[in-house]
Coordinates of C-alpha atoms and ligand atoms in Angstrom, one line a residue:
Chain A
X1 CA -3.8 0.4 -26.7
X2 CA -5.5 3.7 -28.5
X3 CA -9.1 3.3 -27.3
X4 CA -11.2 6.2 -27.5
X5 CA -11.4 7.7 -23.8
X6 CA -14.6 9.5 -22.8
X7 CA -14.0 13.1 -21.7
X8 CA -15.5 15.5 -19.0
X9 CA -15.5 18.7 -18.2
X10 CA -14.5 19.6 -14.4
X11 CA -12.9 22.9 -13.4
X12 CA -9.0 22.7 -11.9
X13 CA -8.3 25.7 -10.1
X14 CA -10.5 28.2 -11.9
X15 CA -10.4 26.6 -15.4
X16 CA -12.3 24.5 -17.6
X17 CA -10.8 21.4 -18.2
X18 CA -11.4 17.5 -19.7
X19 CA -10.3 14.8 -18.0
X20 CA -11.1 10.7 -18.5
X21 CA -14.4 9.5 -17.7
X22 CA -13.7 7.1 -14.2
X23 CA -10.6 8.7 -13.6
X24 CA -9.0 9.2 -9.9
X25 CA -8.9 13.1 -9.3
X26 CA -4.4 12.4 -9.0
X27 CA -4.7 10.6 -12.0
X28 CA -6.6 13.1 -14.1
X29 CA -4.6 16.0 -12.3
X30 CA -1.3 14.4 -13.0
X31 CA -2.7 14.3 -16.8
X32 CA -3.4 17.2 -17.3
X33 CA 0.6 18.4 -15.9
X34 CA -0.7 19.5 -12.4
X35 CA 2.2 17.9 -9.9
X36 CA 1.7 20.4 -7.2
X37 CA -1.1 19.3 -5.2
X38 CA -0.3 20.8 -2.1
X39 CA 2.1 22.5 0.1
X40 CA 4.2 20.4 3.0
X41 CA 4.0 22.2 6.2
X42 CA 7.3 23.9 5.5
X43 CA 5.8 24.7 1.9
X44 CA 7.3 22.6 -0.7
X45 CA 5.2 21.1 -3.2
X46 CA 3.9 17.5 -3.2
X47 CA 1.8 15.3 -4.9
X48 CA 0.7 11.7 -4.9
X49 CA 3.0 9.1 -3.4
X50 CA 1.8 6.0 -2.6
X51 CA -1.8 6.1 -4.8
X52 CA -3.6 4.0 -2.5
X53 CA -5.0 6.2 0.3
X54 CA -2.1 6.1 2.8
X55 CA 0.3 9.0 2.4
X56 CA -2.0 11.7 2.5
X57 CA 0.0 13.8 0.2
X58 CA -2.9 14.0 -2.6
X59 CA -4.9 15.7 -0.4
X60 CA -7.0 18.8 -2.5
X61 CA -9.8 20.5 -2.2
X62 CA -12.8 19.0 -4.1
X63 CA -16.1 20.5 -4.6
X64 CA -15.6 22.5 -1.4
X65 CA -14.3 20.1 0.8
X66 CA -10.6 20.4 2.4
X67 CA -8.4 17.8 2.5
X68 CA -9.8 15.0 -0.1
X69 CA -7.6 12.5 -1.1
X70 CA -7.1 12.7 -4.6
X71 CA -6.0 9.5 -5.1
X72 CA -9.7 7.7 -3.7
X73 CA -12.0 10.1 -5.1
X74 CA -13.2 9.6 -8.3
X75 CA -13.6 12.7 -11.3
X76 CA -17.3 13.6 -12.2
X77 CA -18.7 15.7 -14.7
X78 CA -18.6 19.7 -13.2
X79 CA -16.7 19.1 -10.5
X80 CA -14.6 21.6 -8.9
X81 CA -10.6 21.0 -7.8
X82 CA -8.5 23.3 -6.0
X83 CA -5.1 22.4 -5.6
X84 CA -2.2 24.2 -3.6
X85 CA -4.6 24.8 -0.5
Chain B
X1 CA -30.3 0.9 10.2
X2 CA -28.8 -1.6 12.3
X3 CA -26.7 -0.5 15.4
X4 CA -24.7 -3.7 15.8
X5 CA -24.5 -6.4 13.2
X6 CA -23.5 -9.7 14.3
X7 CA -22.3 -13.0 12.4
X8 CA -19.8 -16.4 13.5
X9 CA -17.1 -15.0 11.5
X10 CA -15.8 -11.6 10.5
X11 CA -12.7 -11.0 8.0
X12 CA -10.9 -7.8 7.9
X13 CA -9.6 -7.2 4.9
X14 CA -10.9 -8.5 1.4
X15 CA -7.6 -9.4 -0.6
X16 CA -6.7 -12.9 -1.5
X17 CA -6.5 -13.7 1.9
X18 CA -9.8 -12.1 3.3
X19 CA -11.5 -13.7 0.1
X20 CA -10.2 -17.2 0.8
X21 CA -10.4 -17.3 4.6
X22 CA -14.2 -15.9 3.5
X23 CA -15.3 -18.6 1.5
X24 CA -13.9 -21.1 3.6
X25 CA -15.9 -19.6 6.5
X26 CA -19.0 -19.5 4.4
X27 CA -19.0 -22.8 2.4
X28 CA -18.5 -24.6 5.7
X29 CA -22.2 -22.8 7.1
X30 CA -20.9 -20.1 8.9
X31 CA -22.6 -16.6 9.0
X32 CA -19.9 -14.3 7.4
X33 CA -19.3 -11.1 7.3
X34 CA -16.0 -9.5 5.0
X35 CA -14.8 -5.7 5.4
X36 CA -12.8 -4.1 3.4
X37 CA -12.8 0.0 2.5
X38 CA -12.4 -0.2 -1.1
X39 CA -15.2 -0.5 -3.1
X40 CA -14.5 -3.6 -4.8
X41 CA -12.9 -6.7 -3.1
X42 CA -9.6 -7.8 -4.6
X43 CA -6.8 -6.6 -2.4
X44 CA -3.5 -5.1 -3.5
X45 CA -3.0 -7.8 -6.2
X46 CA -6.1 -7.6 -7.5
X47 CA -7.3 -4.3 -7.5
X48 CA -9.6 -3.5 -10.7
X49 CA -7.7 -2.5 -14.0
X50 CA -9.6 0.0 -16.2
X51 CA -7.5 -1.9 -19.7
X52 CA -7.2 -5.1 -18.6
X53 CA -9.1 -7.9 -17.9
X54 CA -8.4 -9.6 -14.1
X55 CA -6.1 -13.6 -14.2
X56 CA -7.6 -16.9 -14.6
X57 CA -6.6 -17.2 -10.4
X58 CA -8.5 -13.7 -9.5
X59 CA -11.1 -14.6 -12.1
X60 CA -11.4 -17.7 -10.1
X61 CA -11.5 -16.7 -6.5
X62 CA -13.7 -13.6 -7.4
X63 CA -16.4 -16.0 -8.9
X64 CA -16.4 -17.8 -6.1
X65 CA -16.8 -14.9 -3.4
X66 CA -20.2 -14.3 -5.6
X67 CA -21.5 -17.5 -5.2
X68 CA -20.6 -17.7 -1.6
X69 CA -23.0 -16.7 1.1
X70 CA -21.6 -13.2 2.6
X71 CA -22.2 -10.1 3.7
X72 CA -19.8 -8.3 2.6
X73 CA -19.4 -4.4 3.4
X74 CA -17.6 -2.6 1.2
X75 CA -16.4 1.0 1.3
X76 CA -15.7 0.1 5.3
X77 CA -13.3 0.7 7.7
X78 CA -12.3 -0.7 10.8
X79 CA -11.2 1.9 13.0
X80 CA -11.4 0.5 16.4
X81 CA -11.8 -2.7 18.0
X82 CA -11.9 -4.5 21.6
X83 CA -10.7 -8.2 21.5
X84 CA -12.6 -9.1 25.3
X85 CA -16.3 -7.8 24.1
X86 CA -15.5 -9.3 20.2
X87 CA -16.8 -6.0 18.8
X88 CA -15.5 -3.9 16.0
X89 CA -16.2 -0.2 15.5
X90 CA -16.4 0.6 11.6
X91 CA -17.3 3.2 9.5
X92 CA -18.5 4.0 6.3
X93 CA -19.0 7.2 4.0
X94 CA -22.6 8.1 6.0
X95 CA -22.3 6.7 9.3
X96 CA -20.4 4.1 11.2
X97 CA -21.9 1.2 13.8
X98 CA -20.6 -1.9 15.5
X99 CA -19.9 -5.6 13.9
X100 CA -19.9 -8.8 16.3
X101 CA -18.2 -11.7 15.8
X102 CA -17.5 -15.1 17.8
X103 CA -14.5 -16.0 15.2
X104 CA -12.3 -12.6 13.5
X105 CA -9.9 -13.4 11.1
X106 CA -7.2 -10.7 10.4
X107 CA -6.0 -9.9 6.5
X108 CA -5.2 -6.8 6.5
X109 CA -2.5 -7.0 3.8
X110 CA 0.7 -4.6 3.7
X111 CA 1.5 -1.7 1.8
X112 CA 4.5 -0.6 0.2
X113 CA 7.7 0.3 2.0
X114 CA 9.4 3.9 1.0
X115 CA 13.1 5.1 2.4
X116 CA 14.3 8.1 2.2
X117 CA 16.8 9.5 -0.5
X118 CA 17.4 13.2 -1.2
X119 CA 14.7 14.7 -3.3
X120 CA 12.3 11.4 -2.3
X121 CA 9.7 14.1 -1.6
X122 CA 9.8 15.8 -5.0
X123 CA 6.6 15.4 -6.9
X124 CA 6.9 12.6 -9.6
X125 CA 8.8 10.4 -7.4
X126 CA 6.3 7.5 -6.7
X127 CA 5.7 4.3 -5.6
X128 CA 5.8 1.4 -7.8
X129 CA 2.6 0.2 -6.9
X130 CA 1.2 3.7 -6.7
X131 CA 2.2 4.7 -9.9
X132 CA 0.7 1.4 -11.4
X133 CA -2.2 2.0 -8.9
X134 CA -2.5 5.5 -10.9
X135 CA -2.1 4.0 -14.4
X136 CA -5.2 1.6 -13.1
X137 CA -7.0 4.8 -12.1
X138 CA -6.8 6.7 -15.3
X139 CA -3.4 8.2 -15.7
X140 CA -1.9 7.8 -19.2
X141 CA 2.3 7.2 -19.4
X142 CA 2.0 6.5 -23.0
X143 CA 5.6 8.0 -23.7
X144 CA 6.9 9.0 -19.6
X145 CA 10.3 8.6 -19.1
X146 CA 10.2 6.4 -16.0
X147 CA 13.3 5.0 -13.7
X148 CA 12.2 1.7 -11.5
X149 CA 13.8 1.8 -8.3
X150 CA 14.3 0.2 -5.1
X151 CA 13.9 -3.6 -4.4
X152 CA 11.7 -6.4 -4.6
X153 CA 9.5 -9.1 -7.3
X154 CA 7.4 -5.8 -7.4
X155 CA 9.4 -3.7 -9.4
X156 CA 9.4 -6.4 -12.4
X157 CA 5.7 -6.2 -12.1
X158 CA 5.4 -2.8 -12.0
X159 CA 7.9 -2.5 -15.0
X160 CA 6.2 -4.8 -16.9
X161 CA 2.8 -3.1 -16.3
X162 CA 4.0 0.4 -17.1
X163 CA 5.8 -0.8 -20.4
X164 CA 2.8 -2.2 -21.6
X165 CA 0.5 1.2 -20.9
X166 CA 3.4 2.8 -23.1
X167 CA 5.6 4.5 -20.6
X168 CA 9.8 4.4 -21.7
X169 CA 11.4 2.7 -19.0
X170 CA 15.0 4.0 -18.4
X171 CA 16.5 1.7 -15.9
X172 CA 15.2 -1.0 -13.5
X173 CA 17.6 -0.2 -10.3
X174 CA 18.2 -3.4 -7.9
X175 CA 19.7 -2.8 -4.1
X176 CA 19.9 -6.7 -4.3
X177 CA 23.0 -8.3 -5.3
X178 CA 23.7 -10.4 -8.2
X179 CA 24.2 -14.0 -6.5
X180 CA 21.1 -13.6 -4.4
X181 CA 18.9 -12.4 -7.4
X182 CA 20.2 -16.0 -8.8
X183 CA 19.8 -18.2 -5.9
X184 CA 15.9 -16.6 -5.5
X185 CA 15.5 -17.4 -9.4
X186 CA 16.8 -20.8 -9.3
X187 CA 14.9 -21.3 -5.8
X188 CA 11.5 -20.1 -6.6
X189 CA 10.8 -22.8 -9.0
X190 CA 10.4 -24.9 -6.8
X191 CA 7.2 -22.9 -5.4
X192 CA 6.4 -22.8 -9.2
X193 CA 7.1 -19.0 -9.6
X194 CA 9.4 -19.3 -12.3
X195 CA 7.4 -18.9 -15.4
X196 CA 6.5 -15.6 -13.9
X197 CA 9.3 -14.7 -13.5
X198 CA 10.9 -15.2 -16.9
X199 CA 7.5 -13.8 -18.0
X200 CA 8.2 -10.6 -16.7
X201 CA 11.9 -11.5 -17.6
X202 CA 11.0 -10.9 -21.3
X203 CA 8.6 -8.4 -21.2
X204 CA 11.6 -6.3 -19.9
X205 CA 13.9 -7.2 -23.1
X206 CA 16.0 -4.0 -24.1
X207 CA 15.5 -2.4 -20.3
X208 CA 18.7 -1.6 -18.4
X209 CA 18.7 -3.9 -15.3
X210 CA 21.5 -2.7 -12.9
X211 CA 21.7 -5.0 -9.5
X212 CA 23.7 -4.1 -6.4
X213 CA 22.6 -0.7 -7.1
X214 CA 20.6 2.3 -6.2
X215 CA 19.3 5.9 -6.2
X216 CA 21.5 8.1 -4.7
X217 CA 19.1 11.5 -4.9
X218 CA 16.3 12.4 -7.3
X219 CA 16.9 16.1 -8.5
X220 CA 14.5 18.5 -9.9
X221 CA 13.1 22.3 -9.0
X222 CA 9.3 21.5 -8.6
X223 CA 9.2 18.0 -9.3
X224 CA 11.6 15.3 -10.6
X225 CA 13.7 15.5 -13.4
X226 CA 16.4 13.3 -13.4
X227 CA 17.8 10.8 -10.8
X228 CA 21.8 9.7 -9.9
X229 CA 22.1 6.2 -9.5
X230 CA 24.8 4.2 -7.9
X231 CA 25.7 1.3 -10.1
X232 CA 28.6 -0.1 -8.5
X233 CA 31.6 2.5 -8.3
X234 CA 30.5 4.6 -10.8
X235 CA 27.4 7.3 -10.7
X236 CA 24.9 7.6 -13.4
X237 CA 22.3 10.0 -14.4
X238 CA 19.0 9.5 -16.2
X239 CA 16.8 11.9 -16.9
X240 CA 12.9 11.1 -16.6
X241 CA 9.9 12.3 -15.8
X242 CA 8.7 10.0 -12.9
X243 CA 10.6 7.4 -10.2
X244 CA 8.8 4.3 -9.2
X245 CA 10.6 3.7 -6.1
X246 CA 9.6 0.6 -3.6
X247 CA 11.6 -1.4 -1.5
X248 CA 9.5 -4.1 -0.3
X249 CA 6.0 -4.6 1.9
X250 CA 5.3 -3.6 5.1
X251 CA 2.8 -5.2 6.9
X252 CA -0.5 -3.1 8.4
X253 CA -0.4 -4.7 11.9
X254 CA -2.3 -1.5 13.1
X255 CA -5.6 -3.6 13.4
X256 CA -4.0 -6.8 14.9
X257 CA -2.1 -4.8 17.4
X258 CA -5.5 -3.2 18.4
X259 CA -7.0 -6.4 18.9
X260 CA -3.7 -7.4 21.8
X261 CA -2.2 -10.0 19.0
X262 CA 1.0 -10.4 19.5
X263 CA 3.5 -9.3 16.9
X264 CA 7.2 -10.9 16.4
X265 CA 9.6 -9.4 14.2
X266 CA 7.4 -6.8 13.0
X267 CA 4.5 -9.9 12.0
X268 CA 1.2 -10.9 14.0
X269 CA 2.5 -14.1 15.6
X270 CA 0.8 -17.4 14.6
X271 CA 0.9 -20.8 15.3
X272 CA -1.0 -24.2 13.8
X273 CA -4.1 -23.2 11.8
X274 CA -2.8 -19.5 11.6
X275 CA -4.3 -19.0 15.3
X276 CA -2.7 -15.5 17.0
X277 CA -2.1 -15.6 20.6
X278 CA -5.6 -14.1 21.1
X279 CA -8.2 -16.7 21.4
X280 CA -10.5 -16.9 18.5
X281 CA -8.6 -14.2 16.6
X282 CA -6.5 -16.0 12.9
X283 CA -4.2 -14.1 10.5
X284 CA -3.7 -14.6 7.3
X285 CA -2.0 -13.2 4.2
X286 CA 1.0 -10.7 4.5
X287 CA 0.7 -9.7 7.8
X288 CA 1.8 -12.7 9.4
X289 CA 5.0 -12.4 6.9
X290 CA 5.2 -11.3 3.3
X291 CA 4.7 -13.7 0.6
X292 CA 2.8 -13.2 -1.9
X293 CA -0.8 -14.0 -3.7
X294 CA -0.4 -17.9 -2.9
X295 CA 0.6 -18.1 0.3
X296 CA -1.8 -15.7 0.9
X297 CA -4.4 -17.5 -0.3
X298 CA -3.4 -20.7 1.6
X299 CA -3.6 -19.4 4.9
X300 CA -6.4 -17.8 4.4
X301 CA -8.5 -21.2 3.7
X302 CA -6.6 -22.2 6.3
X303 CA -7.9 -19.3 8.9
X304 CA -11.2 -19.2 7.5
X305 CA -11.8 -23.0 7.4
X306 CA -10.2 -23.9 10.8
X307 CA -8.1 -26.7 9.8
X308 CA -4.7 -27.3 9.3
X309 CA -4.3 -27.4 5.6
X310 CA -0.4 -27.1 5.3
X311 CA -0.3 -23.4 4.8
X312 CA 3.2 -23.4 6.6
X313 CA 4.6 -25.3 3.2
X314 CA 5.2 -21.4 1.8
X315 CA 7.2 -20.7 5.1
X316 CA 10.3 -21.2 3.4
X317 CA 9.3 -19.1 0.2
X318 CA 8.5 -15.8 3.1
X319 CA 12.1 -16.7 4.1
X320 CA 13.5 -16.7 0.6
X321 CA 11.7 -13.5 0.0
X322 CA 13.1 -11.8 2.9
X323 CA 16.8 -12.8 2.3
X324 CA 17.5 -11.9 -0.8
X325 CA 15.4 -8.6 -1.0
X326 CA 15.7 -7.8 2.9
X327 CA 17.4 -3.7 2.4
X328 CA 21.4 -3.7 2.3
X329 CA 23.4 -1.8 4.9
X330 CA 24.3 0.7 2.7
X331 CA 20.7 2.1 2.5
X332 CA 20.7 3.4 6.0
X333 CA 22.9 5.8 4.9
X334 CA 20.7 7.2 2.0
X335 CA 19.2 9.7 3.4
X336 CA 21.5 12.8 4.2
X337 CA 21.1 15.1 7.5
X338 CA 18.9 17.2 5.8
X339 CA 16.8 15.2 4.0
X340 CA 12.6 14.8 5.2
X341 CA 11.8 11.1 6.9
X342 CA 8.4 12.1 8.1
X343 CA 6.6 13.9 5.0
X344 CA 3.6 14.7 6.9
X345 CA 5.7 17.2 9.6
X346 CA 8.7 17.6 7.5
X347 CA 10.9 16.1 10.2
X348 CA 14.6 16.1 8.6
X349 CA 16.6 13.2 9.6
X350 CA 19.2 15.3 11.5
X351 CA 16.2 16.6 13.6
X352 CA 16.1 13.3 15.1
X353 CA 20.2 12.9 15.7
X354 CA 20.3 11.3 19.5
X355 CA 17.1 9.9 19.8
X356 CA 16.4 7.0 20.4
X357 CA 12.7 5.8 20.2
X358 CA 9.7 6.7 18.8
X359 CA 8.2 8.3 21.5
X360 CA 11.1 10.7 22.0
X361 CA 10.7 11.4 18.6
X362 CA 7.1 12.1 18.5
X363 CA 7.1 14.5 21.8
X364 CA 10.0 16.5 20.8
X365 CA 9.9 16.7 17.1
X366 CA 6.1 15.2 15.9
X367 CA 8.0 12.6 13.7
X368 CA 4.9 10.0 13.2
X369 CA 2.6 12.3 14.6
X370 CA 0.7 13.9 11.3
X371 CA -2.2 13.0 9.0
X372 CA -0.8 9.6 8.1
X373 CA 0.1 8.3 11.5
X374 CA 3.8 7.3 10.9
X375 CA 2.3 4.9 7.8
X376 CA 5.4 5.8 6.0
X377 CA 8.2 7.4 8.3
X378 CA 7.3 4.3 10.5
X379 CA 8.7 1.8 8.1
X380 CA 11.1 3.5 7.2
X381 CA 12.5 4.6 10.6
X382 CA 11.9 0.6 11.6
X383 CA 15.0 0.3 9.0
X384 CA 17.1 3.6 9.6
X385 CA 16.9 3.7 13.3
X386 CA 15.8 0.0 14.8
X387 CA 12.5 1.9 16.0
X388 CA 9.4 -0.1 15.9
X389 CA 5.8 1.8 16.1
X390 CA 3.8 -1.1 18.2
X391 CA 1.6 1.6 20.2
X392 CA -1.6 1.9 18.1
X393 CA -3.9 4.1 19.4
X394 CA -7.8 3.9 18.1
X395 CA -9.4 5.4 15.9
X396 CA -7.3 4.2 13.0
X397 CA -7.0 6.8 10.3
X398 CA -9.4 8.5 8.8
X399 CA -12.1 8.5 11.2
X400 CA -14.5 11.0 11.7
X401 CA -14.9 12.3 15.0
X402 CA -17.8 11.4 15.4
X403 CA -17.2 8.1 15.0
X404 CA -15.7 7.4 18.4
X405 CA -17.6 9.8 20.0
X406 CA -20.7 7.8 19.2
X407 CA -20.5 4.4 17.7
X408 CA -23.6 3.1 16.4
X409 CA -25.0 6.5 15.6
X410 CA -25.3 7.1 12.0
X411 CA -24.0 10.8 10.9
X412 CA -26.4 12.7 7.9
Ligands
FAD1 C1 1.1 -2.0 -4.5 C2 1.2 -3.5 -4.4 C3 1.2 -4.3 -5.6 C4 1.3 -5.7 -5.5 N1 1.4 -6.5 -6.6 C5 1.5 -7.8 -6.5 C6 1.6 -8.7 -7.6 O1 1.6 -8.2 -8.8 N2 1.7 -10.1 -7.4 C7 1.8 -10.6 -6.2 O2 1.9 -11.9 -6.0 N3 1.7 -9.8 -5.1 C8 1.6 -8.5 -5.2 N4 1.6 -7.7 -4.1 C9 1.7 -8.3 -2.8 C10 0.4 -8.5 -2.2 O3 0.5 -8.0 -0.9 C11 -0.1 -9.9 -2.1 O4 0.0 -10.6 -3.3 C12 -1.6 -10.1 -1.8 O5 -2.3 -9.0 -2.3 C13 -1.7 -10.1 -0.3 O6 -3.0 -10.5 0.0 P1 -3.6 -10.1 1.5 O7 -4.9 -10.6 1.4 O8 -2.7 -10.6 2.5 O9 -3.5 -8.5 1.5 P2 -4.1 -7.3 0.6 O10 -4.2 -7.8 -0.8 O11 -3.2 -6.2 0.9 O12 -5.5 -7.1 1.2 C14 -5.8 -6.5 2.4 C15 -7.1 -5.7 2.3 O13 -7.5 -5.3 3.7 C16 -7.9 -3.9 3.6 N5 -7.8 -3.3 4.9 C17 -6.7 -3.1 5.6 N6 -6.9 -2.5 6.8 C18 -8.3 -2.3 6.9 C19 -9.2 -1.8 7.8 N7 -8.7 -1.3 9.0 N8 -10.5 -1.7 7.5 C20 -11.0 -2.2 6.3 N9 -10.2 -2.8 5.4 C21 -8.8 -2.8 5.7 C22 -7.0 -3.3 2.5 O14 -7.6 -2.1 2.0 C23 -7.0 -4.4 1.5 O15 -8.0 -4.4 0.6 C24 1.4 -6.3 -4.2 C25 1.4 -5.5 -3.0 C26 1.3 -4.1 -3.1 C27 1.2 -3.3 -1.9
FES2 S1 -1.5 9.3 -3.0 FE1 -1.1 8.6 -1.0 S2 -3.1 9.0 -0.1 FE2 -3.4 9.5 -2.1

């Protein structure tokens, strides 16, 4: 299956990265190595569980806004990701 | 915009079900309306694959939602309703407003059932269908060490489906036992699942299957790297870099309890023509008891059309299901003292030591009460403890505040 994937540039925490055109924000975070996405309330580190908008544990901070679930929000070119907030 | 929209029938929900119970609705002259809050309709099953084109069946029913006259809203979610006045509160990215409806027909699916095991909380340990759900979304396994876990037809599936987007399966992990796994094999032909299964059967030549078995604890600093399973007396260890762990459906009876339905056994309750003990309210599809894309599909033309079209023929298959993959007794004990059940508060099991409901739970220790609303400690307590979660308080999650506050005011 080696297609040629479309990359763009958003910025993870401060740097530049390129992630898969139409990629979920967990899927291209988890590409790119990123498993942390936020801290539980007792502050261990979790990341997507159940992909599909339920859990709540993707939740980053995209563009500005707190609390987006990764796992419903789709990448676009210059966006900005926060994780570990 | 419109404050209050109003059709003959509303579905809830837009997976096979929804779609089915739609159409029905529709092709017999009815003013439809079908919700659903993903973009795209399809449901669990068929939820849109960036590699691979959708089956002849989806293909099918899909084509047929097009031609059908609908309105469908997409990107919507219920978040409140009120059975007496027949009026549901939903809401969308910009704004929410109120849908009417002489005829509602419930489909809101299920999603997939998690229990607890030591390190379950460690990132990389998964769902099955939220990992594949993540492969669908853009995430490449080509080369991930992966261990499938739990119980269920879905881990085949989701087996299969990682294999082929290159991930290196390490071990499919059964809780079932042997004898069952047989009898639901030879069984299942008979509702012409078989060729499926063997399908899936050798796609997964060369895989370790172990049956009767499962994950003791996943282990790892920051995130999974290796998980002990039990395979019969003995205790092995395979490294990897993600668990797929699933065992099961549960159903989201949020909506239909909301709307007074009554619910048995953890199901909405129906009788002839999938009718719910609320008048003019149907179910369809796995809330009323899991069974898969056909059955799902049957009552749904059943709800939508308002006949009796023999929908109850897959009651035995929901049976079959449920016996042979229904959770062992062993699995209660799975998760130590110290391990999390509710993710959301990180309640540890011993924390609840005692107790003995939900609402005890909630008041002294929050169990249930965080961002997901108990979506995943409640299932898995349902098991552990015996506790069921029936008391569903509007809105359901996530609504914006305003939304309650104001319904049929649209937001900026
Ligand atoms: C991850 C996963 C993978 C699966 N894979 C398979 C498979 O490969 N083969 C198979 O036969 N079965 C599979 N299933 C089983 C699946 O449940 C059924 O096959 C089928 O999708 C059930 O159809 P349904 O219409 O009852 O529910 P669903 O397909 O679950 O559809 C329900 C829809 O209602 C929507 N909804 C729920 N609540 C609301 C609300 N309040 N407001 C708006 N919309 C709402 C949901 O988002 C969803 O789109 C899978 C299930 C899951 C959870
Ligand atoms: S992974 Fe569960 S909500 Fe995003």
């Amino acid at each position: 299956m080696l297609r040629a994937i479309e990359r763009i540039p958003i910025t993870v925490n401060g740097e530049p990265r390129m992630v898969p055109r139409g990629a979920s924000v967990a899927a291209a975070l988890l590409g790119l190595g990123i498993t942390e996405f936020r801290r539980s309330v007792t502050g261990e580190p979790r990341a997507p569980l159940c992909g599909m908008g339920i859990c709540m544990e993707c939740r980053v901070t995209v563009d500005g806004a707190l609390h987006t679930l990764a796992c419903q929000t789709e990448v676009c070119e210059g966006m900005t990701v926060r994780t570990d907030e | 915009m419109n404050e209050r929209q109003e059709f003959d029938v509303v579905v809830a929900g837009a997976g096979p079900a929804g779609i089915a119970a739609a159409c029905a609705a529709a092709e017999s002259g009815a003013a439809v309306g079908l919700i659903d809050d993903n973009s795209e309709p399809g449901g669990q099953v068929w939820r849109r694959d960036r590699s691979h084109a959708p089956s002849q069946l989806a293909r099918f029913w899909l084509n047929r939602l097009e031609r059908a006259s609908i309105h469908r809203f997409s990107q919507t979610r219920i978040v409140a309703a009120t059975a007496r006045s027949r009026v549901l509160v939903v809401e969308q990215p910009r704004g929410s407003f109120e849908v009417s409806y002489r005829k509602l027909v419930l489909a809101t699916g299920a999603r997939e059932r998690f229990l607890p095991f030591p390190g379950w909380t460690l990132p990389g340990v998964v769902g099955a269908g939220g990992l594949q759900a993540l492969v669908k979304s853009g995430l490449d396994v080509q080369g991930a060490r992966i261990v499938v876990a739990g119980t269920g037809p879905l881990l085949l599936a989701a087996a299969s489906h990682l294999r082929l987007a290159g991930a290196r399966i390490q071990a499919i992990v059964e809780q079932a036992p042997l004898p069952s796994l047989t009898r639901f094999a030879l069984q299942s032909a008979r509702y012409g699942k078989a060729a499926q299964a063997l399908g899936l059967g050798l796609d997964l030549i060369g895989v370790p299957l172990h049956v009767s078995s499962w994950i003791e604890a996943a282990e790892g600093a920051r995130r999974v790297s290796a998980v002990r399973v039990r395979v019969l007396k003995k205790v092995k260890t395979y490294p990897c870099d993600y668990v797929a762990t699933s065992f099961g459906l549960a159903p989201n009876i949020e909506l239909p309890v909301l709307a007074g339905c009554e619910i048995e056994d953890g199901f909405v309750a129906v009788t002839g023509g999938q009718r719910t003990s609320v008048k003019d309210v149907y179910a369809a599809g796995e809330i009323t008891g899991i069974g898969g894309v056909d059955s799902a599909l049957a009552e749904g033309q059943e709800a939508g059309s308002g006949n009796a079209l023999g929908a109850d023929r897959w009651l035995p298959f929901k049976r079959l299901l449920h016996d042979t993959f229904n959770p062992r007794d062993e699995l209660r004990s799975l998760a130590a003292p110290e391990t999390i059940v509710c993710r959301c508060e990180d309640v540890r099991r011993s924390a609840l030591d005692g107790m003995t409901c939900w609402r005890e739970a909630k008041l002294q220790t929050r169990c249930g009460m965080g961002t997901c609303q108990g979506r995943v400690c409640g299932a898995a307590l349902q098991f552990l403890n015996g506790w069921r979660n029936e008391s569903v308080r509007p809105p359901l999650l996530p609504a914006r505040v305003e939304t309650l506050a104001n319904p049929g005011r649209r937001s900026r």
